Tab-separated table of C-alpha atoms and ligand atoms in Angstrom:
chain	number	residue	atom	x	y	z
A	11	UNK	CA	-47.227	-18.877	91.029
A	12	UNK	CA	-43.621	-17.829	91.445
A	13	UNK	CA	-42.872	-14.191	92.108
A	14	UNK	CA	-39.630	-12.678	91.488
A	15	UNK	CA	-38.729	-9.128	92.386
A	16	UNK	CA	-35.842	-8.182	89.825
A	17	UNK	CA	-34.020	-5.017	89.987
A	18	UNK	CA	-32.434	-2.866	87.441
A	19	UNK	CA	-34.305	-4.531	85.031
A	20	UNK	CA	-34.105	-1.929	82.216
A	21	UNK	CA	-30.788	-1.772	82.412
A	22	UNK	CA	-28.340	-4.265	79.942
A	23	UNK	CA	-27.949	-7.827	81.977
A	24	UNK	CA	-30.945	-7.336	84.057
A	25	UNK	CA	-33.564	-6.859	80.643
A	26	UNK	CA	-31.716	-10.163	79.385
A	27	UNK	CA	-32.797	-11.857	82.738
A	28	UNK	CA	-36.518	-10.656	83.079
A	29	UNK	CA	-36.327	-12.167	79.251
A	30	UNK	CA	-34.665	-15.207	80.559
A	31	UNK	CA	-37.222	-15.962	83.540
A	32	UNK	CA	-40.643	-15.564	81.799
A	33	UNK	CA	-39.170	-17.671	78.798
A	34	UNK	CA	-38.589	-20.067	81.780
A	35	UNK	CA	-41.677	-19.712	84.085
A	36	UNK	CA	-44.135	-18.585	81.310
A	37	UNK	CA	-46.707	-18.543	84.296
A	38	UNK	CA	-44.633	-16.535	86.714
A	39	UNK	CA	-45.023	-12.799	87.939
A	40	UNK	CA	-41.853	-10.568	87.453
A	41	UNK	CA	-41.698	-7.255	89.428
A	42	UNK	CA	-39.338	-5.169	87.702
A	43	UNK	CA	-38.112	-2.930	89.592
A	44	UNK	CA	-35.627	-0.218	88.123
A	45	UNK	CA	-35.083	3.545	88.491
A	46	UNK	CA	-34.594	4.424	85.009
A	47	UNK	CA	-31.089	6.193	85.278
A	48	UNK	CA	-29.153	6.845	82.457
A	49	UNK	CA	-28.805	3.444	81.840
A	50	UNK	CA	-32.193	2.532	82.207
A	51	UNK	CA	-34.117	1.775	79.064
A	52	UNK	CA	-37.635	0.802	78.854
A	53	UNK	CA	-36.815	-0.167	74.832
A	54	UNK	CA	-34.773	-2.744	76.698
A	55	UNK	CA	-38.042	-4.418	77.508
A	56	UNK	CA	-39.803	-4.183	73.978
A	57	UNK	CA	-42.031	-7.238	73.185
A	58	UNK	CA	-41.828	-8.730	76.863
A	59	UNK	CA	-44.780	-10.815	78.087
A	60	UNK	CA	-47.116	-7.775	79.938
A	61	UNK	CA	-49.874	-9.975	81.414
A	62	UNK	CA	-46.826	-11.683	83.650
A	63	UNK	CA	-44.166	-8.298	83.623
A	64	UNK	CA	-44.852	-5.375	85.998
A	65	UNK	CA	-42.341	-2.510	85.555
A	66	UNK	CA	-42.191	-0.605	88.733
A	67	UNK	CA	-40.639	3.073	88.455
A	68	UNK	CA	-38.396	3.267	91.707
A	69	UNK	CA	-35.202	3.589	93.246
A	70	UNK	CA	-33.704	1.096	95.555
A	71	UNK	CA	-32.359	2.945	98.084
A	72	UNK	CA	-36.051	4.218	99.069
A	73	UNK	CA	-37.505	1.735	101.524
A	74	UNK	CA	-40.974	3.176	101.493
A	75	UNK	CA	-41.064	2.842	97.487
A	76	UNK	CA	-39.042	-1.233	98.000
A	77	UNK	CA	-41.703	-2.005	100.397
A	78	UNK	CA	-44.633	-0.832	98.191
A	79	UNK	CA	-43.678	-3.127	95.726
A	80	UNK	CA	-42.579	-6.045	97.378
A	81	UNK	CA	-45.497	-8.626	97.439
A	82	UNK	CA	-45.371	-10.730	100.586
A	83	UNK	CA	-45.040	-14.303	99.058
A	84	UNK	CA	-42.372	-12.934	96.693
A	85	UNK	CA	-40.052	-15.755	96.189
A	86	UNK	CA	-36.773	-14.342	95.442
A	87	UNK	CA	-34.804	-11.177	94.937
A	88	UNK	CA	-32.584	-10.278	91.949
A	89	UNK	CA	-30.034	-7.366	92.850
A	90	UNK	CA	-29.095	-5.481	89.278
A	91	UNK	CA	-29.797	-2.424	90.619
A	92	UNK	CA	-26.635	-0.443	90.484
A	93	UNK	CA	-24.348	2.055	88.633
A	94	UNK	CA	-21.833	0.229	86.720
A	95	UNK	CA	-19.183	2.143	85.003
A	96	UNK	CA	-15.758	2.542	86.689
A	97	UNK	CA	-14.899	5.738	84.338
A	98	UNK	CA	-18.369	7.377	86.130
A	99	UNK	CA	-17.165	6.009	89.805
A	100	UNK	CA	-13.675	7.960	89.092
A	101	UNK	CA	-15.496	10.862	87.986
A	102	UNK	CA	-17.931	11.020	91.512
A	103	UNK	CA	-18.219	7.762	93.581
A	104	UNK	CA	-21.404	9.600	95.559
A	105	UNK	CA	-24.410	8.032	93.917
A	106	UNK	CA	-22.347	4.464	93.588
A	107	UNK	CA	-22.282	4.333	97.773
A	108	UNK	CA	-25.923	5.589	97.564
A	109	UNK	CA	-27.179	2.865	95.088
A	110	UNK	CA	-25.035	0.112	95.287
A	111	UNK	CA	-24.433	-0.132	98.982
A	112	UNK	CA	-26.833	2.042	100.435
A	113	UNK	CA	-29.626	0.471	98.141
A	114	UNK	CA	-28.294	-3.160	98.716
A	115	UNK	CA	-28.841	-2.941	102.480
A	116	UNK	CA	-32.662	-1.438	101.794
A	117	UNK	CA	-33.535	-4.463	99.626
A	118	UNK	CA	-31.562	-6.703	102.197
A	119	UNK	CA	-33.904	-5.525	105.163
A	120	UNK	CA	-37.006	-5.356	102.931
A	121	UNK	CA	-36.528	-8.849	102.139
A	122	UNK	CA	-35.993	-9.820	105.660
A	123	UNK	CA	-39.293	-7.793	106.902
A	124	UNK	CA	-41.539	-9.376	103.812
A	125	UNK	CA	-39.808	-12.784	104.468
A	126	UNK	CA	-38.715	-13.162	100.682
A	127	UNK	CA	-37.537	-16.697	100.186
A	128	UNK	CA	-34.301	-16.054	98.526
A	129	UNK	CA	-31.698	-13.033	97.795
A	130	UNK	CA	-29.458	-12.973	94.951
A	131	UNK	CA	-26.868	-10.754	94.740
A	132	UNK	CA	-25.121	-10.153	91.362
A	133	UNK	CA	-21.707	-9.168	91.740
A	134	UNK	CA	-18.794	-8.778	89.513
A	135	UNK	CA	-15.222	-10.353	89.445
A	136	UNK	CA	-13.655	-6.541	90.062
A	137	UNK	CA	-14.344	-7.038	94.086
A	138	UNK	CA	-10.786	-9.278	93.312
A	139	UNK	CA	-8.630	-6.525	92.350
A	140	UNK	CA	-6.651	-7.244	89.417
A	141	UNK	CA	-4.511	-9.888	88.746
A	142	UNK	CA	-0.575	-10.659	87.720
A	143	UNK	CA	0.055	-10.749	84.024
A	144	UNK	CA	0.833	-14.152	84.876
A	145	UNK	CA	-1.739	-16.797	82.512
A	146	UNK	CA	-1.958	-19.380	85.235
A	147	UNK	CA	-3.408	-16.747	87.937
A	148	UNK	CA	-7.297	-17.027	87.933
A	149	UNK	CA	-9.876	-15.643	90.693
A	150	UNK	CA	-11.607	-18.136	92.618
A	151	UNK	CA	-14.141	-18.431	94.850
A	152	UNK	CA	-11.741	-17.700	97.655
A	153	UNK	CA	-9.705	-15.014	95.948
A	154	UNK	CA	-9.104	-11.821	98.383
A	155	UNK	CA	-11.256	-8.589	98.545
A	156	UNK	CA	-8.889	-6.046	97.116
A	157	UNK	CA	-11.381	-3.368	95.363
A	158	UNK	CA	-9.209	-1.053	93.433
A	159	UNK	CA	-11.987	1.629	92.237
A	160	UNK	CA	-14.718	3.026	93.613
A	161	UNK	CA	-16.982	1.180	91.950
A	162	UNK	CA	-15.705	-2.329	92.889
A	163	UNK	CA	-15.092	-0.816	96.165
A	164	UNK	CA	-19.125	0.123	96.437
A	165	UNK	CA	-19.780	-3.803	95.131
A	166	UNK	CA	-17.424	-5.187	97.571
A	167	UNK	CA	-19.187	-3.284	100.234
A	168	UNK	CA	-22.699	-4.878	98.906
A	169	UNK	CA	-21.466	-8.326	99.170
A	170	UNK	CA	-20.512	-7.761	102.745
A	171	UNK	CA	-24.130	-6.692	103.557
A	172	UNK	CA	-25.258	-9.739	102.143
A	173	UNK	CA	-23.136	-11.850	103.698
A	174	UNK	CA	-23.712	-10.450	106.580
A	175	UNK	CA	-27.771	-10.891	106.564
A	176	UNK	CA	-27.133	-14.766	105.742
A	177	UNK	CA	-24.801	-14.854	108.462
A	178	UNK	CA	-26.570	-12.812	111.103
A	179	UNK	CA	-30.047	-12.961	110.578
A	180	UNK	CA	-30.489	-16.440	108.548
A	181	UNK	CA	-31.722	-14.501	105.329
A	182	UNK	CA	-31.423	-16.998	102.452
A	183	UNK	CA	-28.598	-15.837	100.179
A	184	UNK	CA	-26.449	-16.468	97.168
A	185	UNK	CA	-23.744	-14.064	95.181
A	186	UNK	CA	-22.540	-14.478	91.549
A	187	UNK	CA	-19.520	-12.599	90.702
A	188	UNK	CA	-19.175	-12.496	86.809
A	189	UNK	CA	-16.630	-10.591	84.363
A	190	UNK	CA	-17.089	-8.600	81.214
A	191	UNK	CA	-20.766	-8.954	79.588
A	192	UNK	CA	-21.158	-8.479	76.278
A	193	UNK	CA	-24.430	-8.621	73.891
A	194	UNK	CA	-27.929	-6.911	72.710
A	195	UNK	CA	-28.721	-3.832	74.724
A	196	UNK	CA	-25.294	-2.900	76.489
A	197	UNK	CA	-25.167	1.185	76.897
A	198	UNK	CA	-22.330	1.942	74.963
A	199	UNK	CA	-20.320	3.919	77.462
A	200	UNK	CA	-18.994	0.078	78.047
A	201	UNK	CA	-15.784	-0.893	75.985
A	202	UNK	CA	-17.529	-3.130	72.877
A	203	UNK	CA	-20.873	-1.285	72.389
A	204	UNK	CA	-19.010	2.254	72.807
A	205	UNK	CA	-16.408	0.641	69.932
A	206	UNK	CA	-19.068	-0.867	67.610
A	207	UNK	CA	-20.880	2.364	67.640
A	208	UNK	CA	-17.733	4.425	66.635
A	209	UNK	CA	-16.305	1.966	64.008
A	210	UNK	CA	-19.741	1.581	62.218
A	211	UNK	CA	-19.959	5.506	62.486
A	212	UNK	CA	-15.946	5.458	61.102
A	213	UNK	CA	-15.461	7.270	64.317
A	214	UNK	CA	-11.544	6.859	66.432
A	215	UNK	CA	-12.153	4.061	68.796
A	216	UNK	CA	-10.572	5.084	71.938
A	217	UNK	CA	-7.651	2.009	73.995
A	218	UNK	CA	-7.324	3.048	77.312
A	219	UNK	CA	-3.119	2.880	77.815
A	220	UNK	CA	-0.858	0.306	75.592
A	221	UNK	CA	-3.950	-1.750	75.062
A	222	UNK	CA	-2.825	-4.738	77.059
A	223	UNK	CA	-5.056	-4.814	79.984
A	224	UNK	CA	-7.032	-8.304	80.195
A	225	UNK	CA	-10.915	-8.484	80.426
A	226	UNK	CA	-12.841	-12.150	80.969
A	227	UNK	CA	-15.875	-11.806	77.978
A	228	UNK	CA	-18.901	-13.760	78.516
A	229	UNK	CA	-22.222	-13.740	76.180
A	230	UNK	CA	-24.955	-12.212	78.386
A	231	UNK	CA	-27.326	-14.758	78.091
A	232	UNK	CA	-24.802	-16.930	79.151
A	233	UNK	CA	-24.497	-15.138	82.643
A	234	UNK	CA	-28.125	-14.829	82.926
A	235	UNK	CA	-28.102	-18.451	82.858
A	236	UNK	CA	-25.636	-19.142	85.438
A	237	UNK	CA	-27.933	-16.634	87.758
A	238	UNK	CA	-31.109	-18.324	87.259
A	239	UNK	CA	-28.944	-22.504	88.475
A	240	UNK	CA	-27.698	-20.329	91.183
A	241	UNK	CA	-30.705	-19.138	92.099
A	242	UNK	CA	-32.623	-22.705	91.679
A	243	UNK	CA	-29.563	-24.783	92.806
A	244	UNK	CA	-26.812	-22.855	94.629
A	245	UNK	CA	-26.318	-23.479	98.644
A	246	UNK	CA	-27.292	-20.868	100.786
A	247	UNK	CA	-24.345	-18.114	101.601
A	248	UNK	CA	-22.785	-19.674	98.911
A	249	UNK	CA	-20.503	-16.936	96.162
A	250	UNK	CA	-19.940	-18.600	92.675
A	251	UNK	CA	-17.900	-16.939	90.129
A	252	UNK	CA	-19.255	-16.498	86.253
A	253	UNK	CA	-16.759	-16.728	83.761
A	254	UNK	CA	-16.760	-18.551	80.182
A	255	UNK	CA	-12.546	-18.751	80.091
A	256	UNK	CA	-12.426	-16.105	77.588
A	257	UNK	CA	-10.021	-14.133	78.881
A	258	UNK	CA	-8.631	-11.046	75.858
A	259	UNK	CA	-6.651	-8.418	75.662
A	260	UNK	CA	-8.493	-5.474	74.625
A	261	UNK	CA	-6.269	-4.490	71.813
A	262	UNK	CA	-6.899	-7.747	70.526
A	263	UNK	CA	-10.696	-7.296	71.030
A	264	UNK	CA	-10.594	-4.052	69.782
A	265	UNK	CA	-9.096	-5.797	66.860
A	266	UNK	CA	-11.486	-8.684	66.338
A	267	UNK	CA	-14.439	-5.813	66.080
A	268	UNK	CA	-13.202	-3.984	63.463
A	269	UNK	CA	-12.286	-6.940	61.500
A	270	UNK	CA	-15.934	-8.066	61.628
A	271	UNK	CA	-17.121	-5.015	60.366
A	272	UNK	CA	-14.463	-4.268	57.749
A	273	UNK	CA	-13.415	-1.503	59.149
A	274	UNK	CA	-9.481	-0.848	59.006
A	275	UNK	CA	-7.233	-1.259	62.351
A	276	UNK	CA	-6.177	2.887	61.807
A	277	UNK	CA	-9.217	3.719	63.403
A	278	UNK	CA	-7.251	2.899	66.660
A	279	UNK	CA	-6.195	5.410	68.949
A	280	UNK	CA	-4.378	5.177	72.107
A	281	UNK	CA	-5.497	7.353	74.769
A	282	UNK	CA	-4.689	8.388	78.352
A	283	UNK	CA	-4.769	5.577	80.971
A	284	UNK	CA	-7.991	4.966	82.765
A	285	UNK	CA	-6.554	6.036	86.824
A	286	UNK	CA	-6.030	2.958	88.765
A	287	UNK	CA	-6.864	1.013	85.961
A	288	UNK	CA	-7.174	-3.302	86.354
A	289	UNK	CA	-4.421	-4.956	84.354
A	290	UNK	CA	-6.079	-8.593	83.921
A	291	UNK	CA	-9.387	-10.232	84.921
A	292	UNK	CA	-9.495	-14.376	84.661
A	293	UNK	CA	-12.195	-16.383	86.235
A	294	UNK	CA	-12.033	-20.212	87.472
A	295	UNK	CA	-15.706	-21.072	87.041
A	296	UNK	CA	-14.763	-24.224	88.115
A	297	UNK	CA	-17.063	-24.395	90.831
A	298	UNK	CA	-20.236	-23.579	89.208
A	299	UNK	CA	-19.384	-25.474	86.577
A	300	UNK	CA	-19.014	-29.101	88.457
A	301	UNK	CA	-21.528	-28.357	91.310
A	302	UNK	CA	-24.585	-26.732	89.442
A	303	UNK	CA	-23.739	-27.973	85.702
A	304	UNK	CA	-23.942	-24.933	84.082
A	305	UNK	CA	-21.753	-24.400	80.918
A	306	UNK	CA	-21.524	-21.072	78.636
A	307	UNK	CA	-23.510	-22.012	75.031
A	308	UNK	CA	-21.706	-19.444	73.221
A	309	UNK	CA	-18.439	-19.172	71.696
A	310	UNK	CA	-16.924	-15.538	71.618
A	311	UNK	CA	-17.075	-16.170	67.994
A	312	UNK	CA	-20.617	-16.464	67.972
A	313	UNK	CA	-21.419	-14.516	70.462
A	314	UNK	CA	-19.769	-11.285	69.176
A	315	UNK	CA	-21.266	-11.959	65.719
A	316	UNK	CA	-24.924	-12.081	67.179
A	317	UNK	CA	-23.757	-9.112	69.338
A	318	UNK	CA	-22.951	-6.928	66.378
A	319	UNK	CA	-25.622	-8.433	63.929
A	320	UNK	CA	-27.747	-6.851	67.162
A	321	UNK	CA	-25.996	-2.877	66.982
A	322	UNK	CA	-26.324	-3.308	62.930
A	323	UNK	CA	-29.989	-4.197	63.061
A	324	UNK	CA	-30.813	-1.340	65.952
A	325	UNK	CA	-29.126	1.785	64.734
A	326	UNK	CA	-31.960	3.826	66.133
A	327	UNK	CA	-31.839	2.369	69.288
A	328	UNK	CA	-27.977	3.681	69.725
A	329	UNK	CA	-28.679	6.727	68.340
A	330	UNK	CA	-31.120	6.825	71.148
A	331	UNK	CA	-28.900	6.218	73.660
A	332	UNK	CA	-26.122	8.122	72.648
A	333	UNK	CA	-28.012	11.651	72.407
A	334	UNK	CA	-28.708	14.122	75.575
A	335	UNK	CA	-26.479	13.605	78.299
A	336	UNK	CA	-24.140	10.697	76.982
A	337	UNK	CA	-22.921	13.671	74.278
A	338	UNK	CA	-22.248	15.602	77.936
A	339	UNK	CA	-20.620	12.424	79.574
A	340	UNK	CA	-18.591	11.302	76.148
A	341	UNK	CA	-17.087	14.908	75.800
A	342	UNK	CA	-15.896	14.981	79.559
A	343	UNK	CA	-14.044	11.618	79.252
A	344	UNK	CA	-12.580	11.608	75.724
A	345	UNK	CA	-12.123	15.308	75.016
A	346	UNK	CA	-13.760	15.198	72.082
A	347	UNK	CA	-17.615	15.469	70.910
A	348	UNK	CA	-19.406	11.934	69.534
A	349	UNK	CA	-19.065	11.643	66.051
A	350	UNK	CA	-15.747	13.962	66.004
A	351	UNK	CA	-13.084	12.402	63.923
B	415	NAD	P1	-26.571	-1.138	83.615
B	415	NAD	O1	-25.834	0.085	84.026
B	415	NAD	O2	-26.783	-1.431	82.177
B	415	NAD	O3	-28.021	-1.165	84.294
B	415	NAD	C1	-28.238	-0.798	85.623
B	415	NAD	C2	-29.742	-0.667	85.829
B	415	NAD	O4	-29.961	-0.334	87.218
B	415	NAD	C3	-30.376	0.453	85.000
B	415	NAD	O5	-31.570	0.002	84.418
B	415	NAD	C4	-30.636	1.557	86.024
B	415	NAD	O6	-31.752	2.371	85.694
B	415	NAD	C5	-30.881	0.737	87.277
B	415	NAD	N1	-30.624	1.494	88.506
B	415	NAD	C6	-29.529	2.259	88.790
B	415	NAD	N2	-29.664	2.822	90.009
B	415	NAD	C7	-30.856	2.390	90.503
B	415	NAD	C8	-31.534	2.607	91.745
B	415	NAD	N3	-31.051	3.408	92.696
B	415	NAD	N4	-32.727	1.983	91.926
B	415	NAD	C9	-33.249	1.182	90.961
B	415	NAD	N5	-32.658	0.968	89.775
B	415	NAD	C10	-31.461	1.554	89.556
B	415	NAD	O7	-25.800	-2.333	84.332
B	415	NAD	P2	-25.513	-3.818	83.822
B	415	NAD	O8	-24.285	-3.812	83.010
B	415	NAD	O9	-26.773	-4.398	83.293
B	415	NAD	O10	-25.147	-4.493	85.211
B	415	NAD	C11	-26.171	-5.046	86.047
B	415	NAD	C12	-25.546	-5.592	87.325
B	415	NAD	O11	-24.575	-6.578	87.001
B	415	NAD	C13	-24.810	-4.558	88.164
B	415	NAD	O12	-25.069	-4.834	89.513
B	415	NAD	C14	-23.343	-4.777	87.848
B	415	NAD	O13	-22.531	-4.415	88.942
B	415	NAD	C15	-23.327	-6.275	87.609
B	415	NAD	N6	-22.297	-6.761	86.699
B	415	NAD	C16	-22.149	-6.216	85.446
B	415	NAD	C17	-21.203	-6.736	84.565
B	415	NAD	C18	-21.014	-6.177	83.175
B	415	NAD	O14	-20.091	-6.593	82.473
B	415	NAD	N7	-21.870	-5.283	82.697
B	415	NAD	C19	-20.395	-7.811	84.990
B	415	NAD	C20	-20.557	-8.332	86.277
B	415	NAD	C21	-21.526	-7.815	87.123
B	416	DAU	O1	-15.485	-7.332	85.072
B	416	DAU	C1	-16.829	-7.023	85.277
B	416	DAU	C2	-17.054	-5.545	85.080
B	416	DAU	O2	-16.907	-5.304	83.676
B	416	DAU	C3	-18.418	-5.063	85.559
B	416	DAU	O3	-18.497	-5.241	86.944
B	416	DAU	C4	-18.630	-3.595	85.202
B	416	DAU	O4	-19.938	-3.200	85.549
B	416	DAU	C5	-18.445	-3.423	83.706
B	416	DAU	O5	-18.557	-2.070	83.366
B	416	DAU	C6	-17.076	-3.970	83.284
B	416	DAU	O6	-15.997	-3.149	83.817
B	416	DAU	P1	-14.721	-2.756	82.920
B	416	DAU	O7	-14.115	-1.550	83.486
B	416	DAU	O8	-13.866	-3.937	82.671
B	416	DAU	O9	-15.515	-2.450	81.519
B	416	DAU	P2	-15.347	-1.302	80.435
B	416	DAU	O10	-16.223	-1.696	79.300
B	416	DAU	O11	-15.477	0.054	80.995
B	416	DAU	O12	-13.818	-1.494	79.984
B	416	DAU	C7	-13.339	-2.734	79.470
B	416	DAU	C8	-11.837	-2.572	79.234
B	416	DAU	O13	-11.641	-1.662	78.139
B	416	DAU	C9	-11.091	-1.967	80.399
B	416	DAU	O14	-9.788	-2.543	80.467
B	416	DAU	C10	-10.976	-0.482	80.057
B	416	DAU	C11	-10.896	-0.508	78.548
B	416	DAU	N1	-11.500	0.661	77.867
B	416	DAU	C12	-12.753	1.059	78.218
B	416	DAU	C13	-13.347	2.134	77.615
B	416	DAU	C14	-14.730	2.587	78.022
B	416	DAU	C15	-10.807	1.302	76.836
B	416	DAU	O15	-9.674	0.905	76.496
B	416	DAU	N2	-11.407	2.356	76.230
B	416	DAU	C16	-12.640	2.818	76.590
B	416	DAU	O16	-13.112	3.822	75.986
């Protein structure tokens, strides 16, 4: 029976994997292991098959709780475990070192002292930096580190561990570096869920600057796809990037949402620059593409209709996640209380 210990699996991308892998392996075991931060939800994992799914409360960066849960023929390790939001790493960067660097190097040495068969780190296309305005620049595999915010800075760091356990110690491990998510289940702190939840609530959707800045969409179950051929297929120290060539403005995003909904474009407002902020993510996925076969199924099309189909049909489930501290979090960052107009 395969084992897989998955981490932050209550969280957006990682619920969509657990899904993913015991749709898969319907006989498999899946440790999920997740903390339940903010962004933590165990709605997230509604419906999810319990004789194979074991939700483990616990926090990463606390090897006695790692190694309690880690069963000794586990065959691989999926890193989601992290905090994610660049507007929160601005705010205080502490508990991104602590979890997403400090947490990465517990699993790392866990995995080495259980003898886990495989480590998969999932990393994001921000470790690049931020690229010229220029359409024909794309990240690659081979891109440089340049980390502009803490939180890619704390990501960047993770890779490094992991890179350095393949290359020092023979641990078996892969990276995928991915851009923007979107889909079911995203804690709408992020750009699209934070703007479907204001437009269908007529509530000012807030555009960080002139609008311009360039994010690379992909359908989550798309990227949780790519994970699980990188995971079967990829080589061993190996980093593939994650993108479906979807690259968008955000004004133009921005636009696209409340067009689906009906909503008119005056619900726009342009606020203060995010500090620091990324002008343009594009991704060559050329290499995971030709050497493991994978291939986004989505269109953005599609994929942002079944996205907002998803908020329409689970109203309760964002008023859920927008009450208690997000009303705290939302009123620091915008200046104004949720649902002000
Ligand atoms: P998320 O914020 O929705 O979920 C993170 C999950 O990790 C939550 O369930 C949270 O409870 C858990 N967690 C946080 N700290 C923990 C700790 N110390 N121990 C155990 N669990 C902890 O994040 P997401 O958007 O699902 O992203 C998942 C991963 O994918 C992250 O590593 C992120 O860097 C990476 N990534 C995200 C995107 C994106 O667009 N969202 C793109 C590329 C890569
Ligand atoms: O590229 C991958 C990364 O994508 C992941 O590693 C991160 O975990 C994930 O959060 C995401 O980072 P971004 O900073 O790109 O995502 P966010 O949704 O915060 O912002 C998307 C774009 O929209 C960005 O250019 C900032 C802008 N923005 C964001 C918010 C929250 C706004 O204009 N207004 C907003 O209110």
């Amino acid at each position: 029976m395969l084992i897989f210990f998955v981490t932050g699996g209550a969280g957006f991308i990682g619920s969509a994997f657990a899904r993913q892998l015991l749709r898969q392996f319907p006989t498999c075991k899946v440790i999920n292991f997740d903390a339940l931060t903010y962004a933590g939800n165990l709605d997230n994992l509604d419906g999810v098959d319990e004789g194979h799914h074991h939700f483990v409360l616990g926090d990463i960066a606390n090897r006695d709780a790692v190694m309690a849960a880690l069963a000794e023929d586990t065959d691989a390790i999926i890193n989601f475990a992290a905090e994610s939001h660049v507007d929160r790493s601005i705010a205080s960067a502490e508990e991104f070192i602590r979890t997403n660097v400090l947490g990465t190097q517990v699993l790392l040495d866990c995995a080495r002292e259980r003898g886990v068969r495989r480590f998969l780190q999932v990393s994001t296309d921000e470790v690049m930096g931020s690229l010229p305005e220029d359409e024909k620049a794309f990240f690659t595999e081979d891109s440089p580190f340049q980390p502009n915010s803490p939180y890619a800075a704390s990501k960047a760091a993770a890779e490094h561990l992991v890179r350095a356990a393949n290359h020092t110690f023979g641990l078996d491990t892969v990276i995928t570096r991915c851009g923007n998510n979107y889909g079911p289940r995203q804690f709408p702190e992020k750009f699209l869920p934070l703007m479907l939840a204001n437009a269908m609530d007529d509530q000012p959707i807030p555009v960080y600057g002139d609008g311009l800045n360039v994010r690379d969409w992909i359908y989550v179950e798309d990227h949780c796809r790519a994970i699980l051929q990188v995971l079967e297929k990829g080589r061993s120290g190996a980093v593939y990037n994650v993108g479906a060539r979807n690259a968008r403005r955000n004004i133009d995003v921005a636009k696209s949402v409340l067009d689906i909904l009906e909503k008119p474009h005056s619900l726009l407002r342009f606020v203060k620059d995010r500090p620091g902020h990324d002008r343009r993510y594009a991704i060559d996925p050329t290499l995971v593409e030709s050497e493991l076969g994978w291939r986004p199924s989505e269109t953005w099309e599609s994929g942002l209709r079944k996205t907002i189909e998803w908020y329409q049909t689970h109203v309760d489930w964002v008023t859920r996640a927008r009450s208690g501290a997000y009303r705290e979090f939302y009123a620091r960052q915008y200046g104004i209380e949720v649902g002000a107009r």
